[in-house]
Each structure stands twice: as C-alpha cells, then as structure tokens.
Amino acid sequence: MNVHDSERLSGLLEDAGYARAAEDTTADIVVFNTCAVRENADNRLYGNLGHLRPVKDANPGMQIAVGGCLAQKDRGEIVRRAPWVDVVFGTHNIGSLPTLLERARVQREAQVEIAEALEHFPSTLPSRRESAYAAWVSISVGCNNTCTFCIVPALRGKEKDRRPGDVLAEVRALVEEGVTEVTLLGQNVNAYGSEFGDRQAFSKLLRACGEIEGLERVRFTSPHPRDFTDDVIEAMAETPNVMPQLHMPLQSGSSKVLKDMRRSYRQERFLGIVEKVRAAMPQAAITTDIIVGFPGETEEDFEQTLHVVRESRFSMAFTFQYSKRPGTPAATMDDQVPPEVVKERYQRLVELQDQISWEENQKLVGREVELMVSEGEGKKDGAHRRLSGRAPDNRLVHFAVGDSEPRPGDMVTVEVTYAAPHHLVADSGVRNLRRTRAGDAWDARQGKPVQISKPDVLLGMPKIGAPAEEPAPVGGCCDA
Ligand code: SF4
C-alpha cells in the first residue's frame, strides 16, 4: 500500500511539472512517505531529517515533505521536532501535496494538513508506476478489523471500497499500456464489497479480471482468514489468469493468542482454509505472516504456531518478533514476553520454516516453469549470465539466459535445476522465450524502437551449458 502511494506521489508531482532528480544531484524537493507498521519508523524518520538539515541549510530553496502513516500519527509533532520540514500531510490527503508545497513556498511557513477521512481514492490520482509491466491496483483502503497489535485502522480509517466498474476500468487501461500483471491491493481484500453490500464481490472481481484479454497474471494481497469464503477459492481455481498463490496471514497458531489479538478465526478455521485451497489448487504456493512473542504467548501457544507451520507447509513466511507499537491496545497489555524468550522462539520458527521452504522448493527441481522476467541488471556467475523471474506461484527463479535476450515483462520457459530455501535456479537454458506486450512496454520506457508483439511471439531457444555446481543468486533481487 505504501509503495503504491509512493507511485501516486511521484505521479502527482510529475503532473504538477516536477521532474525526477538525477542521481548525485541535490533534489529541490524531498518527500518521505513513512510507514508506522515498521519498527522504529520514527527514529529512522528523524534520523533522516537530521541528515538533511545541513543540506537544506546549504540549499535554502529546498523543500522537505513528510507524509504517510507516521505523519498521520505524529502530525504537528514533526515540525516541532524538525522545524526545517516544510510540509506534513496524512494518509487521507496525499493528493494535496503539490498545493501544500506551493503554499509553503508562497507563505514561507510550514504547512501541516491532516485529513480525517479519505479525500480521493488514491487510484483516481495520477501515478508514476515503477514497473512497465506489473501494476498495483487498489480495490479498497482502510480496515474494519481491530487487531490489537495493528495501527492501521487508527491511521487508514474504516474500509472504503472502490466500485467494481472503476477497478476493472483501471485494469483495462493498464493492460492497454502494456501491463500484463496486476496485484489487487487492500488491507483485507476479501472483505471487499462489505461497504456496498455484496459479500461475493471479491470472487466476482477475480472472475471479471479473468475476462480481460491480454491480462496474464492476477495476484492479490492480503486476504483475512475470517472472510475467506469458498467462492474465492473456487474463483481462484477456475480463473486461469489468477495465479496459484495465496498470501494469508496466520499471525499465531494458538487460538488463545488469536483471541487476544482480536483476530476472529481460530486454528481449525485457518487449517481448514489451507486444506480447501490445497484440494482445489494442489500447485498453489501458500505464504503467510507470523508474529512471535505476542503478549501472553506461552511456550504451549508457541508450539501451536509451530504445529500450524508444520501442517500448512508454507512456501515462505514473513516472520516478526513482536514489538510494541505505541497507540495499539497490545502495547499496554500485561504479560509482555521477555525479549530473550521472543528471540529464542523466533529462531526456532525461522529454522523450521526455512527447512520447510527448502523441502517445498526441492519438489520443483526438474519441473518446467514459465517465468515473467523481472527488471534488474542480472549477474554473471561462472559460465552463466543470469536474470531473475517470477514463477506463476510467485517463487523467485534465477535463470541462465544463454543466447536469449529476454526483456523485463517477457515470458521464458525454463527447467528448475537447483533449489535453495528462498529461491530456485534454472541453469539448463531457456526453452522458450515469449516476447510480450509487457516487454514492448519496457522497451518503450527505455526509448527503444518498439515493434508491437501481437500476437505474442514464441521463439524456441537451444539448450545451453550444464548447471553450475554452486549456483548463486542474482544480485539486486530480493529473495523475499
Ligand atoms: S486485518 Fe490487517 S490491517 Fe486490519 S487491523 Fe488486522 S492486521 Fe491491521
């Protein structure tokens, strides 16, 4: 959500006539888009602002703006602690940024403007997308849940749903521009429709995305187990361009801790959903988020989390050591777990999950997968020059390109030759290269002449060299 908001902020500023500053130059405007979910967000913000102070002193025309969740939370506190900041804006009024910058310049004083409710749905604002071929599409913002560890409802407000027609119009417009992958975005995507009274709106939206010609991959993040209904599983399984991938936050495997977290599902419900997803889509990769050391978590509770991890066989998990977030109910709960206990449990969880991730990845060795090629320089490793791509289930694969010249957004078919816990390697060559409209869109961004690939062109590629003995990941890619 935060990354998508940053794309909107860039788009707004470009629309207002600003241009991206070249590297190694001093920008006229610096915008911090903050995230209060992250630990120590405030320390990092004030540290960064402190570093910028001498730069601003040397360049008095420079303007500094702070937005996002931390700005929504701290409001006027930011200009009190860092009076050299020019603009503070909140999560509900990112569209005001150009006006506030202008007003601060004319009036020569800091502008702090925090709206209490959403002014514009972010997707109606201009955007400068980071990727030429993959896009975020916001379907809802805010959340009606009240998880006791989470600051989101306080800062992003109640859930607001976009109308399905608006969402689909945006997806179609993106596809026209060359985008072939969209990720539907919301704090709780499968509650989508609750605002306009259609409990099956999310599964209908997935099916409608399946009708859009040229849209190859649809993903979504994140669903809540409470609202995960069978119609969503059926829509995922029956809609070919909805990818076999599910990120479903567990948070804890203990029903008692889930109750304390005010997450209204229990262990059995979570495992029941996993079972249904596996039955409908045996090839699906399921990933999750887990918090270790929530207040009151006992060793027995933690064992329940390990039990769910063993049963669910997640392909990957984002694991977090609980730490207090000021302003959340959990921050003042009794029974905070000592940090050394949290750390020790966390290490056990990571060890178990890494082992499972590795075992699940090993099952793919010898299989063919079609990858969407990611952006990045690639890296030479021994005899191989490797690029990276994402499999349909979103696994990261580093592949040897041989003589092929895929562009970001193109599709390549490769055979997996090696598995590590957090990535796969395919070193036996590109079996097929499919040049796509997404690759054309990427070429166009680079200013290269574009021949529209319509229909997609299939090129059979010869096999290249033997797999390297010790494959290494490609630099510049994130395993997570
Ligand atoms: S469902 Fe997600 S966004 Fe909503 S309160 Fe819970 S953790 Fe926060």
XYZ file of N, CA and C in Angstrom, residues 42-133:
276
model
N 9.821 6.052 13.571
C 10.051 7.446 13.952
C 11.539 7.747 14.093
N 12.297 6.808 14.707
C 13.747 7.048 14.828
C 14.387 7.232 13.466
N 13.959 6.380 12.543
C 14.567 6.470 11.213
C 14.170 7.761 10.515
N 12.910 8.173 10.688
C 12.481 9.416 10.048
C 13.286 10.594 10.601
N 13.336 10.717 11.937
C 14.023 11.888 12.499
C 15.526 11.815 12.228
N 16.076 10.625 12.146
C 17.484 10.472 11.759
C 17.707 10.996 10.347
N 16.837 10.601 9.426
C 16.971 11.059 8.032
C 16.762 12.564 7.920
N 15.790 13.082 8.682
C 15.554 14.528 8.637
C 16.776 15.276 9.168
N 17.407 14.711 10.218
C 18.617 15.332 10.775
C 19.736 15.388 9.741
N 19.874 14.298 8.963
C 20.914 14.292 7.929
C 20.653 15.330 6.845
N 19.383 15.607 6.615
C 19.045 16.549 5.536
C 19.192 18.009 5.958
N 19.227 18.252 7.265
C 19.232 19.648 7.726
C 20.399 20.461 7.129
N 21.653 19.956 7.243
C 22.735 20.761 6.647
C 22.591 20.919 5.137
N 21.998 19.924 4.476
C 21.804 20.026 3.017
C 20.829 21.164 2.731
N 19.784 21.223 3.543
C 18.806 22.295 3.332
C 19.416 23.661 3.676
N 20.221 23.704 4.731
C 20.872 24.976 5.084
C 21.715 25.485 3.920
N 22.345 24.545 3.221
C 23.197 24.944 2.095
C 22.374 25.249 0.842
N 21.125 24.771 0.805
C 20.247 24.984 -0.358
C 18.896 25.497 0.141
N 18.803 26.773 0.487
C 17.604 27.277 1.165
C 16.313 27.085 0.374
N 16.389 26.925 -0.931
C 15.160 26.741 -1.720
C 14.595 25.334 -1.616
N 15.357 24.441 -1.012
C 14.916 23.049 -0.938
C 13.661 22.922 -0.057
N 12.763 22.015 -0.437
C 11.574 21.763 0.398
C 11.553 20.298 0.832
N 11.134 20.091 2.071
C 11.054 18.728 2.618
C 9.610 18.468 3.041
N 9.066 17.355 2.572
C 7.683 16.994 2.930
C 7.681 15.610 3.583
N 6.803 15.430 4.560
C 6.665 14.141 5.239
C 5.196 13.724 5.178
N 4.969 12.523 4.635
C 3.594 12.019 4.556
C 3.524 10.587 5.059
N 2.372 9.958 4.865
C 2.221 8.551 5.250
C 1.717 8.382 6.663
N 1.784 7.129 7.138
C 1.147 6.774 8.413
C 1.767 7.491 9.607
N 3.081 7.649 9.598
C 3.716 8.285 10.749
C 3.319 9.761 10.827
N 3.179 10.384 9.658
C 2.742 11.785 9.630
C 1.302 11.881 10.131
N 0.461 10.914 9.735
C -0.928 10.895 10.202
C -0.956 10.776 11.726
N -0.010 10.015 12.265
C 0.027 9.770 13.707
C 0.644 10.957 14.459
N 1.788 11.447 13.977
C 2.538 12.463 14.740
C 2.120 13.909 14.438
N 1.553 14.126 13.290
C 1.004 15.439 12.900
C 1.962 16.598 13.186
N 1.509 17.569 14.003
C 2.310 18.763 14.271
C 3.614 18.470 14.985
N 3.696 17.314 15.627
C 4.906 16.932 16.341
C 6.134 16.947 15.410
N 5.891 16.631 14.130
C 7.018 16.539 13.191
C 7.678 17.909 13.015
N 6.874 18.955 12.799
C 7.505 20.271 12.614
C 8.018 20.852 13.930
N 7.487 20.347 15.053
C 8.065 20.801 16.332
C 9.457 20.204 16.495
N 9.592 18.912 16.158
C 10.899 18.272 16.338
C 11.872 18.597 15.203
N 11.345 18.883 14.023
C 12.214 19.190 12.877
C 11.641 20.409 12.156
N 11.886 21.614 12.714
C 11.240 22.813 12.153
C 11.681 23.153 10.732
N 12.669 22.454 10.204
C 13.085 22.704 8.825
C 12.232 21.911 7.811
N 11.250 21.152 8.329
C 10.306 20.456 7.431
C 9.270 21.467 6.926
N 8.944 21.404 5.634
C 8.038 22.393 5.032
C 6.584 21.935 4.987
N 6.376 20.613 4.789
C 5.004 20.125 4.600
C 4.820 18.804 5.328
N 3.686 18.689 6.037
C 3.298 17.396 6.621
C 1.887 17.096 6.122
N 1.712 15.917 5.532
C 0.381 15.538 5.043
C 0.100 14.095 5.460
N -1.187 13.740 5.526
C -1.558 12.430 6.076
C -1.888 11.397 5.012
N -2.422 10.266 5.472
C -2.724 9.166 4.549
C -3.971 9.443 3.714
N -4.832 10.357 4.210
C -6.095 10.572 3.503
C -6.019 11.700 2.482
N -4.942 12.475 2.493
C -4.908 13.640 1.589
C -3.603 13.722 0.807
N -3.151 12.568 0.279
C -1.880 12.625 -0.458
C -2.019 13.509 -1.704
N -3.253 13.655 -2.203
C -3.481 14.498 -3.379
C -3.181 15.967 -3.125
N -3.072 16.368 -1.844
C -2.834 17.791 -1.531
C -1.357 18.174 -1.634
N -0.480 17.208 -1.819
C 0.956 17.508 -1.718
C 1.407 18.690 -2.600
N 1.097 18.712 -3.926
C 1.589 19.841 -4.727
C 1.080 21.185 -4.209
N -0.184 21.246 -3.792
C -0.747 22.512 -3.287
C -0.039 22.937 -2.011
N 0.205 21.980 -1.120
C 0.853 22.322 0.154
C 2.283 22.803 -0.064
N 2.982 22.184 -1.009
C 4.352 22.634 -1.314
C 4.321 24.085 -1.806
N 3.367 24.358 -2.690
C 3.257 25.698 -3.257
C 2.926 26.714 -2.150
N 1.970 26.321 -1.286
C 1.556 27.233 -0.220
C 2.706 27.496 0.754
N 3.471 26.464 1.058
C 4.606 26.642 1.970
C 5.637 27.586 1.362
N 5.781 27.480 0.033
C 6.763 28.344 -0.632
C 6.294 29.794 -0.597
N 5.017 30.012 -0.926
C 4.487 31.386 -1.004
C 4.400 32.000 0.396
N 3.865 31.238 1.341
C 3.644 31.806 2.689
C 4.892 31.723 3.564
N 5.890 31.008 3.103
C 7.163 30.862 3.829
C 6.957 30.328 5.237
N 6.013 29.426 5.343
C 5.870 28.746 6.644
C 5.378 27.313 6.434
N 5.688 26.477 7.434
C 5.364 25.062 7.316
C 3.856 24.851 7.215
N 3.454 23.909 6.385
C 2.045 23.568 6.214
C 1.814 22.164 6.763
N 0.923 22.059 7.751
C 0.570 20.745 8.299
C -0.907 20.537 8.015
N -1.217 19.556 7.160
C -2.621 19.324 6.831
C -2.902 17.828 6.882
N -3.713 17.442 7.838
C -4.050 16.028 8.018
C -5.561 15.900 7.892
N -6.024 15.169 6.889
C -7.475 14.965 6.757
C -7.895 13.779 7.618
N -9.119 13.832 8.133
C -9.597 12.745 8.988
C -10.268 11.645 8.188
N -10.644 11.961 6.970
C -11.293 10.938 6.138
C -10.726 11.042 4.723
N -10.880 9.941 3.991
C -10.307 9.874 2.643
C -10.896 10.952 1.738
N -10.014 11.716 1.053
C -10.492 12.762 0.149
C -10.752 12.197 -1.247
N -9.729 11.535 -1.778
C -9.871 10.898 -3.095
C -9.403 9.473 -2.946
N -10.055 8.567 -3.630
C -9.498 7.226 -3.654
C -8.151 7.329 -4.352
N -7.060 6.791 -3.735
C -5.737 7.020 -4.313
C -5.658 6.677 -5.797
N -6.421 5.688 -6.240
C -6.297 5.275 -7.634
C -6.860 6.278 -8.615
N -7.539 7.311 -8.126
C -8.012 8.330 -9.062
C -6.930 9.396 -9.274
N -5.823 9.300 -8.559
C -4.744 10.272 -8.711
C -3.752 9.786 -9.761
N -3.007 10.720 -10.380
C -2.014 10.259 -11.368
C -0.962 9.387 -10.705
N -0.316 8.560 -11.507
C 0.657 7.627 -10.938
C 1.871 7.538 -11.835
N 3.031 7.390 -11.216
C 4.222 7.073 -11.997
C 4.657 5.686 -11.559
N 4.241 4.676 -12.320
C 4.498 3.298 -11.907
C 5.978 2.960 -12.007
N 6.460 2.197 -11.021
C 7.861 1.787 -11.034
C 8.107 0.782 -12.147
N 7.123 -0.062 -12.419
C 7.317 -1.133 -13.394
C 6.514 -0.835 -14.651
N 7.088 -1.213 -15.819
C 6.360 -1.018 -17.074
C 5.335 -2.114 -17.290
N 5.492 -3.237 -16.613
C 4.679 -4.412 -16.964
C 3.846 -4.970 -15.818
